[in-house]
Amino acid sequence: MPTDDGSWPIKELTDAQVMRAMAHPVRMKLVELLLVDGPLTATECGARLDETPANCSFHLRTLAKHGFVEEAEGGTGRQRPWRAVPQGTNFPSGPSAPPHLRAAADLLTRTFAERNVSRLYAYLDRMDDYGKEWSDAAMLSDLASYLTPEELTQLREQLIYLLRPYVPRLADPASRPEGARLVTFFLAGFPTEPAAGEGPDDA
């Protein structure tokens, strides 16, 4: 459930097995689907994701094992509905990750990035379906400047703070205003110059 300030609790990922479990495109899609449209059964998930019910059931059980989804009420027999556990995730990546987590953390980071890039391309392919109002409101910006690590950290926290009040709407349909649609934000800010000693002038 959301915390007092409206944000979701953060699940700290510190186990390589859990990271690898989440670093699967179908599992990411399942969590997103259940957050927006759940509760759903494995059969309903399969129909929406073009996956077999058996495959969805397997992935749902794996997600439940690691605390990303849980069984919802109202199921009978094999028709058990599932719902996502509303929460954010945090995990160390790159040089910040301990050696025993590095490979799993890098895999999860790349899977997140690839998932979001694929969603951007899907939107670009269907821009006309949304109409002029949404295409005018959508943002795809390319900005660059020189920042210190401390400034980049501060900017990241400010952007997340701006988005935080809207997060509970994912799991609470009653809080979504009329005309609202699911909007994805993929925030990325990273250095793009070669590190010292790696540039062409340093050869």
CSV table of C-alpha atoms in Angstrom, one decimal:
chain,number,residue,atom,x,y,z
A,1,MET,CA,0.0,0.0,0.0
A,2,PRO,CA,1.2,3.6,-0.5
A,3,THR,CA,3.1,5.2,2.4
A,4,ASP,CA,1.9,8.4,4.1
A,5,ASP,CA,3.3,10.6,1.4
A,6,GLY,CA,1.5,8.8,-1.3
A,7,SER,CA,4.5,6.9,-2.6
A,8,TRP,CA,4.9,3.1,-2.7
A,9,PRO,CA,7.2,1.1,-0.4
A,10,ILE,CA,10.5,0.2,-2.0
A,11,LYS,CA,11.6,-3.4,-2.4
A,12,GLU,CA,15.3,-3.6,-2.1
A,13,LEU,CA,16.7,-6.3,-4.4
A,14,THR,CA,19.8,-7.8,-2.8
A,15,ASP,CA,19.6,-11.4,-4.1
A,16,ALA,CA,21.0,-12.3,-7.5
A,17,GLN,CA,18.3,-15.0,-7.9
A,18,VAL,CA,15.5,-12.5,-7.4
A,19,MET,CA,17.1,-10.1,-9.9
A,20,ARG,CA,17.4,-12.8,-12.5
A,21,ALA,CA,13.8,-13.8,-11.8
A,22,MET,CA,12.6,-10.3,-12.5
A,23,ALA,CA,14.9,-9.9,-15.5
A,24,HIS,CA,12.4,-11.6,-17.8
A,25,PRO,CA,10.3,-9.7,-20.4
A,26,VAL,CA,7.2,-11.7,-19.8
A,27,ARG,CA,7.4,-11.3,-16.0
A,28,MET,CA,7.8,-7.5,-16.4
A,29,LYS,CA,4.8,-7.4,-18.7
A,30,LEU,CA,2.8,-9.5,-16.2
A,31,VAL,CA,3.5,-7.2,-13.3
A,32,GLU,CA,2.7,-4.1,-15.4
A,33,LEU,CA,-0.6,-5.7,-16.6
A,34,LEU,CA,-1.7,-6.7,-13.1
A,35,LEU,CA,-0.9,-3.2,-11.8
A,36,VAL,CA,-3.1,-1.6,-14.4
A,37,ASP,CA,-5.9,-4.1,-15.1
A,38,GLY,CA,-5.6,-6.7,-12.3
A,39,PRO,CA,-6.7,-8.9,-10.7
A,40,LEU,CA,-6.5,-11.3,-13.6
A,41,THR,CA,-6.2,-15.1,-14.0
A,42,ALA,CA,-3.4,-16.7,-15.8
A,43,THR,CA,-5.8,-17.4,-18.7
A,44,GLU,CA,-6.8,-13.8,-18.9
A,45,CYS,CA,-3.1,-12.7,-18.7
A,46,GLY,CA,-2.3,-15.1,-21.5
A,47,ALA,CA,-5.0,-13.7,-23.8
A,48,ARG,CA,-3.8,-10.1,-23.3
A,49,LEU,CA,-0.1,-10.9,-23.7
A,50,ASP,CA,-0.4,-13.5,-26.4
A,51,GLU,CA,1.1,-16.1,-24.1
A,52,THR,CA,-0.2,-19.6,-23.1
A,53,PRO,CA,-2.0,-19.8,-19.8
A,54,ALA,CA,0.5,-22.4,-18.7
A,55,ASN,CA,3.4,-20.1,-19.4
A,56,CYS,CA,1.7,-17.2,-17.6
A,57,SER,CA,0.9,-19.5,-14.6
A,58,PHE,CA,4.5,-20.5,-14.3
A,59,HIS,CA,5.8,-16.9,-14.4
A,60,LEU,CA,3.1,-15.8,-12.0
A,61,ARG,CA,4.1,-18.4,-9.5
A,62,THR,CA,7.8,-17.4,-9.8
A,63,LEU,CA,6.8,-13.7,-9.3
A,64,ALA,CA,4.7,-14.7,-6.3
A,65,LYS,CA,7.6,-16.6,-4.8
A,66,HIS,CA,9.7,-13.4,-4.8
A,67,GLY,CA,6.9,-11.1,-3.6
A,68,PHE,CA,6.0,-9.2,-6.8
A,69,VAL,CA,2.5,-10.6,-7.2
A,70,GLU,CA,0.0,-12.4,-4.9
A,71,GLU,CA,-3.2,-14.3,-5.2
A,72,ALA,CA,-6.4,-12.2,-5.1
A,73,GLU,CA,-9.8,-13.1,-3.7
A,74,GLY,CA,-12.6,-14.6,-5.7
A,75,GLY,CA,-10.9,-17.5,-7.4
A,76,THR,CA,-12.3,-21.0,-7.8
A,77,GLY,CA,-10.3,-24.1,-8.8
A,78,ARG,CA,-7.6,-23.3,-11.3
A,79,GLN,CA,-9.2,-19.9,-12.1
A,80,ARG,CA,-7.2,-18.1,-9.5
A,81,PRO,CA,-6.9,-14.3,-10.0
A,82,TRP,CA,-3.6,-12.6,-9.3
A,83,ARG,CA,-2.8,-9.1,-8.4
A,84,ALA,CA,0.5,-7.1,-8.4
A,85,VAL,CA,2.0,-6.0,-5.1
A,86,PRO,CA,2.2,-2.1,-5.4
A,87,GLN,CA,5.8,-1.3,-4.7
A,88,GLY,CA,8.9,0.2,-6.2
A,89,THR,CA,12.2,-1.6,-6.6
A,90,ASN,CA,15.7,-0.5,-6.0
A,91,PHE,CA,18.9,-2.4,-6.6
A,92,PRO,CA,22.6,-1.6,-7.0
A,93,SER,CA,24.0,-1.6,-10.5
A,94,GLY,CA,27.3,-1.1,-12.3
A,95,PRO,CA,30.3,-0.5,-10.1
A,96,SER,CA,28.0,0.0,-7.1
A,97,ALA,CA,26.9,-3.6,-7.2
A,98,PRO,CA,28.8,-6.1,-5.1
A,99,PRO,CA,30.7,-8.6,-7.3
A,100,HIS,CA,28.3,-11.4,-6.6
A,101,LEU,CA,25.4,-9.3,-7.8
A,102,ARG,CA,27.0,-7.5,-10.7
A,103,ALA,CA,26.0,-9.9,-13.5
A,104,ALA,CA,22.4,-10.2,-12.3
A,105,ALA,CA,22.1,-6.4,-11.7
A,106,ASP,CA,23.5,-5.6,-15.2
A,107,LEU,CA,21.0,-8.1,-16.8
A,108,LEU,CA,18.1,-6.5,-14.9
A,109,THR,CA,19.1,-3.0,-15.8
A,110,ARG,CA,19.4,-3.8,-19.5
A,111,THR,CA,16.1,-5.6,-19.5
A,112,PHE,CA,14.4,-2.6,-17.9
A,113,ALA,CA,16.0,-0.3,-20.6
A,114,GLU,CA,15.0,-2.6,-23.5
A,115,ARG,CA,11.5,-2.9,-22.2
A,116,ASN,CA,11.0,0.9,-22.1
A,117,VAL,CA,12.7,1.5,-25.4
A,118,SER,CA,10.4,-1.1,-27.0
A,119,ARG,CA,7.4,0.7,-25.5
A,120,LEU,CA,8.6,4.0,-27.0
A,121,TYR,CA,8.9,2.4,-30.4
A,122,ALA,CA,5.4,0.9,-30.1
A,123,TYR,CA,4.0,4.3,-29.3
A,124,LEU,CA,5.8,5.9,-32.3
A,125,ASP,CA,4.3,3.2,-34.5
A,126,ARG,CA,0.8,4.0,-33.3
A,127,MET,CA,1.0,7.8,-32.7
A,128,ASP,CA,-2.0,8.4,-35.1
A,129,ASP,CA,-4.2,6.1,-33.0
A,130,TYR,CA,-4.0,8.4,-30.0
A,131,GLY,CA,-4.8,11.6,-31.9
A,132,LYS,CA,-3.4,15.1,-32.0
A,133,GLU,CA,-4.2,16.0,-28.4
A,134,TRP,CA,-2.0,13.1,-27.1
A,135,SER,CA,0.8,13.6,-29.6
A,136,ASP,CA,1.0,17.3,-28.6
A,137,ALA,CA,1.1,16.4,-24.9
A,138,ALA,CA,3.6,13.5,-25.3
A,139,MET,CA,7.3,14.4,-24.7
A,140,LEU,CA,10.4,13.1,-26.3
A,141,SER,CA,13.2,15.5,-25.4
A,142,ASP,CA,16.9,15.3,-26.0
A,143,LEU,CA,18.7,17.6,-23.5
A,144,ALA,CA,22.3,17.7,-22.3
A,145,SER,CA,24.4,19.7,-20.0
A,146,TYR,CA,27.4,19.4,-17.7
A,147,LEU,CA,26.6,18.1,-14.2
A,148,THR,CA,28.4,16.8,-11.2
A,149,PRO,CA,27.4,13.4,-9.7
A,150,GLU,CA,25.8,15.3,-6.8
A,151,GLU,CA,23.8,17.5,-9.2
A,152,LEU,CA,22.6,14.5,-11.2
A,153,THR,CA,21.5,12.8,-8.0
A,154,GLN,CA,19.6,15.9,-6.9
A,155,LEU,CA,17.9,16.3,-10.3
A,156,ARG,CA,16.9,12.6,-10.3
A,157,GLU,CA,15.3,13.0,-6.9
A,158,GLN,CA,13.4,16.2,-8.0
A,159,LEU,CA,12.0,14.4,-11.1
A,160,ILE,CA,10.8,11.4,-9.0
A,161,TYR,CA,9.3,13.8,-6.5
A,162,LEU,CA,7.2,15.5,-9.2
A,163,LEU,CA,5.9,12.1,-10.5
A,164,ARG,CA,5.2,10.5,-7.1
A,165,PRO,CA,1.7,11.9,-6.5
A,166,TYR,CA,0.5,10.2,-9.7
A,167,VAL,CA,1.9,6.7,-8.9
A,168,PRO,CA,-1.1,5.5,-6.7
A,169,ARG,CA,-3.4,5.8,-9.7
A,170,LEU,CA,-1.8,2.7,-11.2
A,171,ALA,CA,-3.4,0.4,-8.5
A,172,ASP,CA,-6.5,2.6,-7.8
A,173,PRO,CA,-8.8,3.0,-10.8
A,174,ALA,CA,-11.2,5.2,-8.8
A,175,SER,CA,-8.5,7.8,-8.5
A,176,ARG,CA,-8.0,8.2,-12.3
A,177,PRO,CA,-9.6,11.3,-13.7
A,178,GLU,CA,-11.9,11.1,-16.7
A,179,GLY,CA,-9.9,11.0,-20.0
A,180,ALA,CA,-6.7,9.7,-18.3
A,181,ARG,CA,-4.7,7.0,-20.1
A,182,LEU,CA,-1.7,5.0,-19.0
A,183,VAL,CA,1.5,7.1,-19.6
A,184,THR,CA,5.0,5.7,-19.2
A,185,PHE,CA,7.9,7.8,-18.0
A,186,PHE,CA,11.3,6.4,-18.7
A,187,LEU,CA,13.8,8.7,-17.0
A,188,ALA,CA,17.4,8.4,-18.0
A,189,GLY,CA,20.4,10.6,-17.3
A,190,PHE,CA,23.9,9.3,-17.8
A,191,PRO,CA,27.4,10.5,-18.8
A,192,THR,CA,28.0,10.4,-22.5
A,193,GLU,CA,31.7,11.4,-22.7
A,194,PRO,CA,34.5,8.8,-22.5
A,195,ALA,CA,35.8,8.4,-19.0
A,196,ALA,CA,39.3,9.8,-18.3
A,197,GLY,CA,41.9,7.6,-20.0
A,198,GLU,CA,39.5,6.2,-22.5
A,199,GLY,CA,39.0,9.0,-25.0
A,200,PRO,CA,40.6,9.1,-28.5
A,201,ASP,CA,43.1,11.7,-27.4
A,202,ASP,CA,44.3,9.4,-24.6
A,203,ALA,CA,45.5,6.6,-26.9
